[in-house]
CSV table of C-alpha atoms and ligand atoms in Angstrom, one decimal:
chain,number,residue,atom,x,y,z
A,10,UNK,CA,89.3,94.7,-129.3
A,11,UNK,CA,92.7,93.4,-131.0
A,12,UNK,CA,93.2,90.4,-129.0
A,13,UNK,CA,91.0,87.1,-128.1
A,14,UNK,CA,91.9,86.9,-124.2
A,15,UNK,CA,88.6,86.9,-123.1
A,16,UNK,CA,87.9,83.9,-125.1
A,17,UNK,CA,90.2,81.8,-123.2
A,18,UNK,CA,88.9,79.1,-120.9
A,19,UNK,CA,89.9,79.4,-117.3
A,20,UNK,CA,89.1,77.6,-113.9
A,21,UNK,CA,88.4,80.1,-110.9
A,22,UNK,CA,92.0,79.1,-108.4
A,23,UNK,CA,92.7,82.7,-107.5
A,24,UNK,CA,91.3,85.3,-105.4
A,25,UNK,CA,91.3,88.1,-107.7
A,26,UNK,CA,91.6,91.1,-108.2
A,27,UNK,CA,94.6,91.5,-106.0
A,28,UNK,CA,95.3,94.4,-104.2
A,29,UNK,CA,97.6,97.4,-105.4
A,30,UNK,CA,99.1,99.0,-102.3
A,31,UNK,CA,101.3,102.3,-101.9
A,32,UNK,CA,104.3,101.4,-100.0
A,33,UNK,CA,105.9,104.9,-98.9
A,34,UNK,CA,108.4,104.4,-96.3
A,35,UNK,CA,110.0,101.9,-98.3
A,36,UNK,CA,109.7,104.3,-101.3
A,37,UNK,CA,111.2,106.8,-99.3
A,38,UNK,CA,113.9,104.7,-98.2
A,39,UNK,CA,115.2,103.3,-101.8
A,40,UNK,CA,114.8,107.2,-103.0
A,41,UNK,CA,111.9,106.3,-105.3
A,42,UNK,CA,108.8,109.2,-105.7
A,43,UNK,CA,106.1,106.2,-105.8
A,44,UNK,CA,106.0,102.2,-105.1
A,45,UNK,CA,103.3,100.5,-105.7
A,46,UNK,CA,103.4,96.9,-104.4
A,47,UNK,CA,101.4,94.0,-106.7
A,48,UNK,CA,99.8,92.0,-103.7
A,49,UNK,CA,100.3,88.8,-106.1
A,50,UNK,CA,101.2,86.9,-102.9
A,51,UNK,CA,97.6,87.3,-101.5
A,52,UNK,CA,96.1,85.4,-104.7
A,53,UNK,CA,94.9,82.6,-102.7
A,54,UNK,CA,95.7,78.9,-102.9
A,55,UNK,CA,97.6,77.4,-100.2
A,56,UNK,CA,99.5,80.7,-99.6
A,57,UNK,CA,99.2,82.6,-102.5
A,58,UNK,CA,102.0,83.5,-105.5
A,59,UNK,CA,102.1,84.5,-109.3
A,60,UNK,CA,101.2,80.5,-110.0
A,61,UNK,CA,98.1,80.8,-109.0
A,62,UNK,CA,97.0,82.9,-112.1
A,63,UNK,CA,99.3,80.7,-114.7
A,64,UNK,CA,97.4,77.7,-113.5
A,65,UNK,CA,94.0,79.5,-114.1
A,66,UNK,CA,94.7,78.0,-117.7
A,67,UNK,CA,96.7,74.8,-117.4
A,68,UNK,CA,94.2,74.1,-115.0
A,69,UNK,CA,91.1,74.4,-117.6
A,70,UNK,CA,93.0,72.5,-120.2
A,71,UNK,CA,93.0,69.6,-117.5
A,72,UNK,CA,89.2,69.3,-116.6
A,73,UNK,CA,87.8,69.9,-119.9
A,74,UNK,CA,90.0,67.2,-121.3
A,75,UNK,CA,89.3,64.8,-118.5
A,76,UNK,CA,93.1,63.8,-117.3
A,77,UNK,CA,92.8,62.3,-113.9
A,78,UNK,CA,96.3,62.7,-112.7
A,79,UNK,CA,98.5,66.3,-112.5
A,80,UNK,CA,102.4,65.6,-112.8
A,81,UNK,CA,105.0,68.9,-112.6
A,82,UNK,CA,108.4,69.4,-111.6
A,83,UNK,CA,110.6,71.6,-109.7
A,84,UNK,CA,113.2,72.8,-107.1
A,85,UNK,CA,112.9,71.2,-103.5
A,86,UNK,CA,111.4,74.9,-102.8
A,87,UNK,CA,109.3,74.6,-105.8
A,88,UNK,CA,106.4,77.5,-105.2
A,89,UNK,CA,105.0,75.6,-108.5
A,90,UNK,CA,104.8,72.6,-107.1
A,91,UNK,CA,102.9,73.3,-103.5
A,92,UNK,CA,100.5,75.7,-105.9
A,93,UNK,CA,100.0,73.1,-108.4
A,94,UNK,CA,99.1,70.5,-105.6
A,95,UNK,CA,96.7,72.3,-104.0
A,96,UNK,CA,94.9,73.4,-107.3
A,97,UNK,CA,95.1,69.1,-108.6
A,98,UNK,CA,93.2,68.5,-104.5
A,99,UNK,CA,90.8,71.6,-105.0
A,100,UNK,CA,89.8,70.2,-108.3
A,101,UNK,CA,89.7,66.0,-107.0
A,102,UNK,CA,92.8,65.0,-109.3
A,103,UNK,CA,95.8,63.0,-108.1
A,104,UNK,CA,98.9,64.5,-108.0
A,105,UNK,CA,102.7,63.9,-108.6
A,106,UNK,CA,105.8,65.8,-107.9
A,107,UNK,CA,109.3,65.6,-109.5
A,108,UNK,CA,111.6,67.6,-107.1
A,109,UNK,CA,115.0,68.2,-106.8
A,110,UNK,CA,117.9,69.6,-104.7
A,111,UNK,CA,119.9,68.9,-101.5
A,112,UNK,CA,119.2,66.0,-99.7
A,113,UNK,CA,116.5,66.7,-96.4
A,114,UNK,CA,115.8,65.0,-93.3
A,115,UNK,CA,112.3,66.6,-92.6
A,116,UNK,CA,110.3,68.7,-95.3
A,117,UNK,CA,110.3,72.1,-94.4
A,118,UNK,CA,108.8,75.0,-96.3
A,119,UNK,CA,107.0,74.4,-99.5
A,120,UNK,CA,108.4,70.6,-99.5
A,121,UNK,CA,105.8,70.4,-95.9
A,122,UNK,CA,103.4,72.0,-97.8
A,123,UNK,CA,103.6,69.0,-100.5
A,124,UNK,CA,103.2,66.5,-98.0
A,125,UNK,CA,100.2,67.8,-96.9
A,126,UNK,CA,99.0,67.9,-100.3
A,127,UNK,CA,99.6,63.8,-99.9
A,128,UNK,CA,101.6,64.7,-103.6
A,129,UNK,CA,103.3,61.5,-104.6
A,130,UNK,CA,107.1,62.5,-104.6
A,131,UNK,CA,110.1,61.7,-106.6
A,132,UNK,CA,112.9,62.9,-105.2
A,133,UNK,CA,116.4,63.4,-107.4
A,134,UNK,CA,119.0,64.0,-104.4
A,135,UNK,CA,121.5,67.2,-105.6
A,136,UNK,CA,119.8,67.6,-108.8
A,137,UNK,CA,117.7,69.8,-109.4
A,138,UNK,CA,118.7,70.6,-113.4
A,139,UNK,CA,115.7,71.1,-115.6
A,140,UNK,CA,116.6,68.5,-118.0
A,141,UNK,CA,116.9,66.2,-115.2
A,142,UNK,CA,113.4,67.0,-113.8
A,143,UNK,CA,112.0,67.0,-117.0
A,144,UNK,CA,113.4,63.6,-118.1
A,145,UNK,CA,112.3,61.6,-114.9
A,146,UNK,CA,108.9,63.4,-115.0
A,147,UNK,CA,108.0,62.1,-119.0
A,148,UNK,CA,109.6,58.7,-117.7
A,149,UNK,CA,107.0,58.7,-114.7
A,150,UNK,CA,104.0,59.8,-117.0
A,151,UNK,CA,105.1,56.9,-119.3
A,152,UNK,CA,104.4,54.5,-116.7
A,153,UNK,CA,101.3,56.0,-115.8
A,154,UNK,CA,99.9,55.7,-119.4
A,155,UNK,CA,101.0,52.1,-119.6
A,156,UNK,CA,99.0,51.7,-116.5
A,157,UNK,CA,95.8,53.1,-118.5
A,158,UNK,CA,95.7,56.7,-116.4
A,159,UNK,CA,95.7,59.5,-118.4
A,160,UNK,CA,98.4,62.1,-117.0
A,161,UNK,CA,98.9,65.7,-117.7
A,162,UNK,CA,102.4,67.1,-117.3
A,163,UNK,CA,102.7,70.9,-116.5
A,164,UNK,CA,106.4,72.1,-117.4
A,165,UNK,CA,108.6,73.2,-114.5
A,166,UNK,CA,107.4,76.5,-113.4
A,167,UNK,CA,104.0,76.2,-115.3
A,168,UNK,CA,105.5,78.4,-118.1
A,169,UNK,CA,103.5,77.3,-121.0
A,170,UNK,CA,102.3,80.3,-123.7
A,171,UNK,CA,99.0,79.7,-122.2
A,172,UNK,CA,99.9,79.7,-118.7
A,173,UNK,CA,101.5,82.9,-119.2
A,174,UNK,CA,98.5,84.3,-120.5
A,175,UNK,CA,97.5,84.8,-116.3
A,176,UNK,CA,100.0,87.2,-116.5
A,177,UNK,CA,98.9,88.9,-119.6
A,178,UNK,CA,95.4,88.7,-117.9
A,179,UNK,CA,97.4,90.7,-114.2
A,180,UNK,CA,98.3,93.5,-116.7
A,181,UNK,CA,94.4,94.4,-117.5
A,182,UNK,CA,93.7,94.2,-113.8
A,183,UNK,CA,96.9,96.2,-113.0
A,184,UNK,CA,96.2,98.9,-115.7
A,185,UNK,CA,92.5,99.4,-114.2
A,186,UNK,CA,94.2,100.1,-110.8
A,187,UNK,CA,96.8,103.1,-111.6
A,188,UNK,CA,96.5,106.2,-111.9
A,189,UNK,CA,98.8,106.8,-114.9
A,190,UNK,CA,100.3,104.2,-117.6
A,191,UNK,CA,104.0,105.9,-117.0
A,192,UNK,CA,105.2,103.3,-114.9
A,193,UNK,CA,108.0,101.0,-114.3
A,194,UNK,CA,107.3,97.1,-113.5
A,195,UNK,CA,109.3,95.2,-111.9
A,196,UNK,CA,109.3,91.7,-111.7
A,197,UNK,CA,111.3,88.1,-110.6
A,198,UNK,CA,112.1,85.5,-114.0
A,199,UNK,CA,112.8,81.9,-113.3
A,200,UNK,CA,111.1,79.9,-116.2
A,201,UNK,CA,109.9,83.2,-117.9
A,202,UNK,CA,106.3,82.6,-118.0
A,203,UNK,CA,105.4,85.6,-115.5
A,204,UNK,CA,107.6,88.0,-117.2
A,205,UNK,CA,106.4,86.9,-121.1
A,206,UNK,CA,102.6,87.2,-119.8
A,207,UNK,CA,103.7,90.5,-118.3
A,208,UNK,CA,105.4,92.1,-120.8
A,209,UNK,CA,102.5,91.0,-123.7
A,210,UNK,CA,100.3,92.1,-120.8
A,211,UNK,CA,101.5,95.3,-120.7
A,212,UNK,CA,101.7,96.3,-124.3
A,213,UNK,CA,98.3,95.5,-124.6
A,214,UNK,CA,96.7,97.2,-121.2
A,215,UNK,CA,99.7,99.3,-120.0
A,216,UNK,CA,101.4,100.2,-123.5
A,217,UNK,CA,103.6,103.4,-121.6
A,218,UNK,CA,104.8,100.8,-119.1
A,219,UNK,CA,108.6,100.1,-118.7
A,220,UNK,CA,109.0,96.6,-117.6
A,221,UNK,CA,111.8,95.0,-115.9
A,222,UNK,CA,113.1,91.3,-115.3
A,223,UNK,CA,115.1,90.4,-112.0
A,224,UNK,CA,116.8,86.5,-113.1
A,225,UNK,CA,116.6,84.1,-110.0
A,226,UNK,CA,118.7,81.8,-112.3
A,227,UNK,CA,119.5,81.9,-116.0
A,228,UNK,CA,121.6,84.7,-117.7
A,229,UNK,CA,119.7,87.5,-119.4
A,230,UNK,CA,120.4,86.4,-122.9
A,231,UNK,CA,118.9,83.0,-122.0
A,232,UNK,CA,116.2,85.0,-120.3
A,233,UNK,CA,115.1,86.9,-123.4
A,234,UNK,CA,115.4,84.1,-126.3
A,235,UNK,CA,113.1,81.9,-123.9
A,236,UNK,CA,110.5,84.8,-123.0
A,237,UNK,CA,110.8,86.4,-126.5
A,238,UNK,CA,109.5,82.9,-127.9
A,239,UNK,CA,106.9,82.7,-124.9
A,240,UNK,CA,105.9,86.4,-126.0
A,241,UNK,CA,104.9,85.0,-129.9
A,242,UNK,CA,103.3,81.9,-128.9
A,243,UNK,CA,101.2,83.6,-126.5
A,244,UNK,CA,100.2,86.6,-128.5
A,245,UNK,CA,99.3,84.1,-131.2
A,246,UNK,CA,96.7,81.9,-128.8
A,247,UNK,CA,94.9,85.4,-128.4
A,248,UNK,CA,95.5,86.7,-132.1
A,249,UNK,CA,97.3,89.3,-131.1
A,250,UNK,CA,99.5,90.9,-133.6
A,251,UNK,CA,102.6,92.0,-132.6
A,252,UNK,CA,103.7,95.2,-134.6
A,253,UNK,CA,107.1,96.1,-133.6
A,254,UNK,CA,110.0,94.4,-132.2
A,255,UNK,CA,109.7,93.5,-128.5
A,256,UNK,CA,112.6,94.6,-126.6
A,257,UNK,CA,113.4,92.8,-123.3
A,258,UNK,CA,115.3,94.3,-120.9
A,259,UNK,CA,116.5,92.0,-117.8
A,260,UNK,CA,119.2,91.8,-115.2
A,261,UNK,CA,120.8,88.8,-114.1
A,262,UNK,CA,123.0,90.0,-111.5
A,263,UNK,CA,121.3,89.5,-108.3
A,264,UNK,CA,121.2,85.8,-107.9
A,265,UNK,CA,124.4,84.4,-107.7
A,266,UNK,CA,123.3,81.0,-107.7
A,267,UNK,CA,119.4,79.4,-107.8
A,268,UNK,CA,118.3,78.3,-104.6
A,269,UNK,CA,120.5,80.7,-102.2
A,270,UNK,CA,120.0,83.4,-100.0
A,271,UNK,CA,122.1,86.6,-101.0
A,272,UNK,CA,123.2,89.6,-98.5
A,273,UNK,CA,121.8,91.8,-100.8
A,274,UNK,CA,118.5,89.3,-100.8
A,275,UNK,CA,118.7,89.0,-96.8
A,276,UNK,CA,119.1,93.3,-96.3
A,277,UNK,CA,115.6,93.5,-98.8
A,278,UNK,CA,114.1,91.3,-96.9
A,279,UNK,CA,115.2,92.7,-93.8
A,280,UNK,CA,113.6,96.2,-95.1
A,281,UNK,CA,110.4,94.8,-96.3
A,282,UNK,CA,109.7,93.6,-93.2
A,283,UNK,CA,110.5,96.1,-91.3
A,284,UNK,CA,109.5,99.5,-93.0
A,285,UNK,CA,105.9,97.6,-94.8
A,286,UNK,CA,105.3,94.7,-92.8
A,287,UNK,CA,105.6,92.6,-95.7
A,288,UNK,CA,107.0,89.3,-96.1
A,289,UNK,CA,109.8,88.5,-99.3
A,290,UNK,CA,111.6,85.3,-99.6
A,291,UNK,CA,115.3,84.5,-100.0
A,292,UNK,CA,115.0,82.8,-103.3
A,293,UNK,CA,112.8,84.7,-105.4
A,294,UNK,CA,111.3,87.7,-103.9
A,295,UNK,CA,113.9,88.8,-102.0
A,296,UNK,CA,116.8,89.1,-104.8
A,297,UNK,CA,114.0,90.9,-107.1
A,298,UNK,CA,113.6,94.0,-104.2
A,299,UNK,CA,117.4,94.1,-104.0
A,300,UNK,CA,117.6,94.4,-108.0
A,301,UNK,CA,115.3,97.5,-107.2
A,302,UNK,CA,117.0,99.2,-104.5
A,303,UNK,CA,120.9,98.7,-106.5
A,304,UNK,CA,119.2,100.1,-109.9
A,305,UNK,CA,117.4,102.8,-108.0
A,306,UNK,CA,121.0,103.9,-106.6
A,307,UNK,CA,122.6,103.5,-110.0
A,308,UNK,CA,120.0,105.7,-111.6
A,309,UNK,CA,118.9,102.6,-114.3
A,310,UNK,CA,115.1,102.8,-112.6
A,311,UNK,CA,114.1,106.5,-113.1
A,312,UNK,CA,113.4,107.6,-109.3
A,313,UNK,CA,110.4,110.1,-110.7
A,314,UNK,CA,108.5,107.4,-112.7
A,315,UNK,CA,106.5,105.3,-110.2
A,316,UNK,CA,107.2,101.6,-110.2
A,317,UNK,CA,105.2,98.4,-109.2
A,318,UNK,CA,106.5,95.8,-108.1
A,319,UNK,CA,105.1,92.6,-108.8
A,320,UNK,CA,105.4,90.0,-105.3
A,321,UNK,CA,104.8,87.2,-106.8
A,322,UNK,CA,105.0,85.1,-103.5
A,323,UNK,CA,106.7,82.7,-102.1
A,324,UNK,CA,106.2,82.9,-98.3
A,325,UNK,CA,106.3,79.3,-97.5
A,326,UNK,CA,110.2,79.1,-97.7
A,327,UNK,CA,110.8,81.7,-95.6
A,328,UNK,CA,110.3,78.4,-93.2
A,329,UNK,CA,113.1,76.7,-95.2
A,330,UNK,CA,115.8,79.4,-94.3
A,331,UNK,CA,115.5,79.5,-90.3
A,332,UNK,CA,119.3,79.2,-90.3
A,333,UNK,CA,120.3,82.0,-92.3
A,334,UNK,CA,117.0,84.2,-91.3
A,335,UNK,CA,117.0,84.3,-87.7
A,336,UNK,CA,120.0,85.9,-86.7
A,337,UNK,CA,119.1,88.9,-85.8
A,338,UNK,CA,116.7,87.6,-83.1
A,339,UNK,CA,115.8,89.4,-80.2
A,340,UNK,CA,114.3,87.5,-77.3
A,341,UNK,CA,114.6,87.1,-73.7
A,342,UNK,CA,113.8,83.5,-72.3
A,343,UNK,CA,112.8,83.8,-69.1
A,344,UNK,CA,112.6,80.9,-67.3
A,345,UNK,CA,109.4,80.0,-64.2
B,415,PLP,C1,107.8,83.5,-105.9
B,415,PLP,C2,108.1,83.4,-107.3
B,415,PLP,N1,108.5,84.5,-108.0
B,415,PLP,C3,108.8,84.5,-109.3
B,415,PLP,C4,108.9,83.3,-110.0
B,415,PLP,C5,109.3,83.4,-111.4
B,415,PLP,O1,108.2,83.0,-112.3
B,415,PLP,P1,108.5,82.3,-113.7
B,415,PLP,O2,109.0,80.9,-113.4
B,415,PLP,O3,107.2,82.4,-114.4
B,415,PLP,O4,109.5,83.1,-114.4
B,415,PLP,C6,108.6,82.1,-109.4
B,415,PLP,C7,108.7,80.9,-110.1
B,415,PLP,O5,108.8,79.8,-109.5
B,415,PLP,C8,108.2,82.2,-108.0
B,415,PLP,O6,107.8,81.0,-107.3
């Protein structure tokens, strides 16, 4: 064994493993041989999504050194945020949320979710920078300590070195569910923690895999300094040695901006529903199938090589986009 991961302490959060399902008529439909789809959406914890395994870690850092309130911070939609809730309630800690975006009327989506959490919320209207979030989250956890709690911050999007060691953790369950190692991943990068666990993940567990980033917000260069650093510092919690450079390869075109839903996003989600029966979200999910089905077309993702892609989650703000996701509806009210 070249690595320490085993050695890690976790906390159980996640039903695990998840599943690995064959999707064909959507294969068949993008012009790929084989799609495998990561079922990281059914990982449990108040609706499931890739946070659930980061916070395995952050998670055991917390109880074993006995902080008795959680703070994180995040987008108004923040998948984060409702995951990290939930796991702070499971595990009898208080709980306080830094969000940030438009201004709301009633919480819908994940922001619901939050309240029923009973998270204490601050709540920066039309900001929803990180350096924003971050700086009103250390001031809040400065008042906390001068009130004698002890208060653990978890960065926005949980992407620490050792939370992204849940993803390095997904590639040793993922490589004892295929068939062959010759695969492409694909996968959504917001923070970077998923996609550094998952590319460390795979060069230990998966080494012939080909893995591929879809941004939901920064630009690929910022993309790979962040998860290149990410990479090192998590290889080094687990010993690992890294031999040979690390290449990152990432696309950054299918966002347009964080937070929106795209017509490219809208038609993936559109077809996952319809062809699998399977749910994607505008802001994460969504954009990372519609990566797949343009680089498919423009011959980047080889159509013979089977890919899997990683759903990472995000259901809950499906409920946030009623506007833009319910025009196609087809109903009859018929009145008694
Ligand atoms: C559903 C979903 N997919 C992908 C990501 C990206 O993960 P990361 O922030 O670790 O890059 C997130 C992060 O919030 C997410 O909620």
């Amino acid at each position: 064994m070249n690595h320490s991961l085993d050695k890690i302490l976790t906390i159980k959060l996640a039903s695990l493993p998840t599943p690995l399902d064959e999707a064909k008529a959507l294969a068949e439909k993008i012009g790929l041989s084989k799609l495998f789809i990561k079922r990281d959406d059914l990982t449990g914890l108040a609706g499931g999504g890739n946070k659930a395994r980061k916070l395995e870690y952050d998670f055991a850092e917390i109880i074993n050194g006995d902080y008795d309130v959680v703070l994180t911070a995040g987008g108004i939609q923040s998948n984060h945020a409702r995951m990290t809730a939930a796991a702070a309630r499971k595990l009898g800690l208080d709980v306080k949320l830094v969000l940030g975006g438009p201004d709301f009327e009633i919480p819908k989506g994940n922001l619901l979710l939050d309240v029923l959490f009973n998270a204490e919320i601050r709540y920066l209207i039309d900001d929803d920078a990180n350096s924003s979030l971050e700086s009103e989250m250390k001031k809040w956890a400065d008042e906390l300590s001068n009130e004698g709690r002890k208060p653990f911050v978890i960065p926005i999007g949980g992407s620490t070195a050792l939370g992204a060691l849940g993803y390095v953790k997904a590639m040793e369950e993922i490589s004892t569910q295929l068939e062959n190692d010759n695969v492409q991943i694909i996968i959504g990068v917001g923070s970077c923690g998923t996609f550094a666990g998952t590319i460390l993940g795979s060069k230990i567990f998966i080494p012939d895999a080909r893995v591929i980033g879809i941004s939901v917000s920064r630009t690929s260069d910022a993309i790979k300094r962040r998860t290149k650093e990410l990479i090192n510092e998590s290889a080094s919690l687990i010993n690992y040695k890294i031999d040979n450079e690390i290449s990152i390869e990432c696309y950054d075109n299918y966002h347009e901006e964080y937070g929106i839903i795209t017509e490219t996003g809208k038609q993936a989600i559109d077809l996952a529903a319809n062809l699998e029966g399977i749910l994607l979200d505008p802001i994460y999910t969504g954009k990372v199938m519609a990566g797949l089905i343009d680089l498919t077309s423009k011959k980047v993702i080889d159509k013979n090589i089977p890919v899997v892609f990683i759903h990472t989650g995000g259901m809950p703000i499906i409920f946030s986009f009623e506007n833009e996701l319910s025009d196609k509806i087809n109903c009859v009210k018929i009145y008694k």
